[in-house]
Short mmCIF file of C-alpha atoms in Angstrom, two decimals:
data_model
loop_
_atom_site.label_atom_id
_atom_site.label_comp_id
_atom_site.label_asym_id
_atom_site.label_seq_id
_atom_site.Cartn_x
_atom_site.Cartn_y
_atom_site.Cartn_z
CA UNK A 1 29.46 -9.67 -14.02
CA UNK A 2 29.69 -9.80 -10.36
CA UNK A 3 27.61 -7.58 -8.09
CA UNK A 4 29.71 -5.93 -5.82
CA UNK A 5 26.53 -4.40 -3.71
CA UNK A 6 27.17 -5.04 -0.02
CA UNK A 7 24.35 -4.73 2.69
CA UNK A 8 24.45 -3.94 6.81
CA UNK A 9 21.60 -4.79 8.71
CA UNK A 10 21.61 -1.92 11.66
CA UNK A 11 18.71 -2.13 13.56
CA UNK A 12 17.61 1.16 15.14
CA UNK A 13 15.40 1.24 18.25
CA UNK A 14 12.73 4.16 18.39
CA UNK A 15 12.90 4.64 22.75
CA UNK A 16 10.29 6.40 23.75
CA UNK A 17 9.05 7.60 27.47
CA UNK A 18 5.30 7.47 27.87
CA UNK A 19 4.94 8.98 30.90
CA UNK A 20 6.86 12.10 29.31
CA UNK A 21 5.77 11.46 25.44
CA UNK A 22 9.56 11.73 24.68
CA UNK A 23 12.14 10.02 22.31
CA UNK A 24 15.46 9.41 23.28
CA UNK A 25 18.04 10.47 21.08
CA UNK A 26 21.88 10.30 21.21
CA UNK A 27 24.62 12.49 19.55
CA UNK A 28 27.02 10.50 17.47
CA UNK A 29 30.87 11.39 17.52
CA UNK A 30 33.20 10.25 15.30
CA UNK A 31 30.69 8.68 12.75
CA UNK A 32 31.82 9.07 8.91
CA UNK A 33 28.26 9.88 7.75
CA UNK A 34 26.59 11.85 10.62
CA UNK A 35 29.06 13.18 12.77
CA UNK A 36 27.61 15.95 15.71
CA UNK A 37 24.40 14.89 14.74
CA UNK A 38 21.71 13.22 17.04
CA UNK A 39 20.21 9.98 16.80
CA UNK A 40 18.39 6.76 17.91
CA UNK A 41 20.50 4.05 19.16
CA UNK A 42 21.14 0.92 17.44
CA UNK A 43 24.33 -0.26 15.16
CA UNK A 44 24.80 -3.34 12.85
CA UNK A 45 24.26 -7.12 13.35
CA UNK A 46 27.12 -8.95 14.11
CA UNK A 47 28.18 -12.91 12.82
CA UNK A 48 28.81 -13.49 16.27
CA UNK A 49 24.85 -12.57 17.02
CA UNK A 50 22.44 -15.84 17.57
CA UNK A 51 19.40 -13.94 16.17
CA UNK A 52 18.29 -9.92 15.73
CA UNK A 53 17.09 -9.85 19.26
CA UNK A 54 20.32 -10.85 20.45
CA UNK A 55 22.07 -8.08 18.48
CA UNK A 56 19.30 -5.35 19.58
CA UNK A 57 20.11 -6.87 23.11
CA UNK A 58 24.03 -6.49 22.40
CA UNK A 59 23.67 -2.91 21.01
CA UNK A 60 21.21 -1.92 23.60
CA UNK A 61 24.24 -2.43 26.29
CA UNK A 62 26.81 -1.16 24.45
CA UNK A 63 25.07 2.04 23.68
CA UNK A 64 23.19 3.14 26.61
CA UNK A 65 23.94 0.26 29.50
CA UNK A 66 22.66 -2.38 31.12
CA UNK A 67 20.85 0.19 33.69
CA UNK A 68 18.25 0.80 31.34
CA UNK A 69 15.40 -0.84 31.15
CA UNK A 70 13.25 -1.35 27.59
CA UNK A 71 11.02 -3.21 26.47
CA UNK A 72 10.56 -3.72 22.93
CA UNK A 73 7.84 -4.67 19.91
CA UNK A 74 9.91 -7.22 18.42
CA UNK A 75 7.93 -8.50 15.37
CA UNK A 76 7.22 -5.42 14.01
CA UNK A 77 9.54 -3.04 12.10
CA UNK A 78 9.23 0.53 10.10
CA UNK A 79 12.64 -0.25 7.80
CA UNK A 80 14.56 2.28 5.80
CA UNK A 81 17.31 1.64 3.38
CA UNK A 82 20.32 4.16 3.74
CA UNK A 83 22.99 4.85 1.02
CA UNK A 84 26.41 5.17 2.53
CA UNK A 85 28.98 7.71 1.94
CA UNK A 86 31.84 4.91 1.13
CA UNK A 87 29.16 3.52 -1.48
CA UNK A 88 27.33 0.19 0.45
CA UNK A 89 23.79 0.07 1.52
CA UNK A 90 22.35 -0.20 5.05
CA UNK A 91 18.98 -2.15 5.43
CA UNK A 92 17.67 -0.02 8.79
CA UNK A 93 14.79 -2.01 10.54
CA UNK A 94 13.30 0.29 13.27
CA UNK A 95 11.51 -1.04 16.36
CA UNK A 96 9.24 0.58 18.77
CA UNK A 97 11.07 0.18 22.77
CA UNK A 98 8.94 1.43 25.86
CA UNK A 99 11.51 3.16 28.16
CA UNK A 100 10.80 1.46 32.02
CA UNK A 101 13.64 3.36 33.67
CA UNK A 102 17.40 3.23 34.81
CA UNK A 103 19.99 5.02 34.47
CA UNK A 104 21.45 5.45 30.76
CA UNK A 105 25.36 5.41 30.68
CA UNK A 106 25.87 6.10 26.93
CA UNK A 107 29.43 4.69 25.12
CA UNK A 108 32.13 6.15 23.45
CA UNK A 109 30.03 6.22 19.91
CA UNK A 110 28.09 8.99 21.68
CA UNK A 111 28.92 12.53 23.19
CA UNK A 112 25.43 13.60 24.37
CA UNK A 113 21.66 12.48 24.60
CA UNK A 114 18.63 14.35 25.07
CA UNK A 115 14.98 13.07 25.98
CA UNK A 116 12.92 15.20 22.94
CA UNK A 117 9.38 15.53 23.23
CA UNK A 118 7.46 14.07 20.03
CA UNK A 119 5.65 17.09 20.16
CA UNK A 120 8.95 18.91 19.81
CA UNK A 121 10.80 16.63 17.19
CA UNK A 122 10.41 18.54 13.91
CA UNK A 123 11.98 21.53 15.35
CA UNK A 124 14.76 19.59 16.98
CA UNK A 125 18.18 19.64 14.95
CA UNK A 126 20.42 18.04 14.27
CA UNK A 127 19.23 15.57 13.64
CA UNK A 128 18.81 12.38 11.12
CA UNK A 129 16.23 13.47 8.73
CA UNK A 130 14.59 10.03 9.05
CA UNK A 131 13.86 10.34 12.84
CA UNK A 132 10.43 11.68 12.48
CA UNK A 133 8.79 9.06 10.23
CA UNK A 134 10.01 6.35 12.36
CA UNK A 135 8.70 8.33 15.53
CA UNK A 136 5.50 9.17 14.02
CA UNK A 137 4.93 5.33 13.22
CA UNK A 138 6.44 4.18 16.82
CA UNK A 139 3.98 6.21 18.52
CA UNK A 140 1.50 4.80 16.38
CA UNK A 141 2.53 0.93 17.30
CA UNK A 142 2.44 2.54 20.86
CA UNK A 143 -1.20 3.13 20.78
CA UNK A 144 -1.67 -0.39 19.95
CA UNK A 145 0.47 -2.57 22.57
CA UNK A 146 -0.71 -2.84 25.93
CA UNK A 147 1.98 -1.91 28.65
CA UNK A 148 3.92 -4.82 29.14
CA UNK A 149 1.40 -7.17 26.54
CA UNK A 150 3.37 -7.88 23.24
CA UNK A 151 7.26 -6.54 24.39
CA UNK A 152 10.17 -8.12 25.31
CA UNK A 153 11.95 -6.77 28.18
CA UNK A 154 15.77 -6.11 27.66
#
């Protein structure tokens, strides 16, 4: 018996703002599973990626620009695994990105995006019912790095 099981590795980046204590969340359009519903940015690895930081580089750009500047924790990851509609399995590593500024210039994956305070999160909707575990554990690794100690800029 074959298994048939097929996994995506989509890496999600957790952007927060701390000079405003906000997460940055977009509103996907035209998305099978989560249509009209908000957020954080990231999509799947690609063959054509040299190594995950290459692919959070490469979905980084295509999603919000090359105007924005982050700066992420790169060896540390709060990962979820996400059941599909169509039946296959999504492996979702999360990783905590410092907003530093620029302009974001989201893509055609996204209508809308809205800078949410944490504070504010568990009244926000819609939204992915995920997004507040992985903020609640990014603003935890947030405590512990040291601006600009321990991230990689992208």
């Amino acid at each position: 018996m074959s298994d048939t099981t097929h996994f995506q590795y989509c890496q999600k980046l957790v952007v927060i703002d701390p000079a405003t204590d906000s997460v940055l969340l977009a509103r996907r359009k035209g998305e099978a599973d989560y249509d009209g519903v908000y957020s954080l940015i990231g999509g799947k690895m690609e063959t054509t990626d040299g190594s995950i930081l290459d692919a959070i580089r490469r979905e980084k750009e295509e999603e919000i620009g090359k105007a924005a500047i982050i700066a992420i924790a790169e060896n540390l990851s709060y990962n979820v695994l996400f059941k599909k509609k169509d039946g296959n399995s999504m492996i979702l590593p999360h990783f905590y990105a410092e907003y530093e500024g620029g302009d974001i210039e989201l893509d055609e994956e996204y209508s809308d995006y809205a800078w949410v305070p944490v504070g504010e999160l568990d009244s926000f909707e819609p939204k992915i019912d995920t997004i507040p575990a992985a903020v609640q554990w990014a603003t935890q690794i947030g405590k512990l790095v040291k601006k600009g100690e321990g991230l990689t800029r992208l």
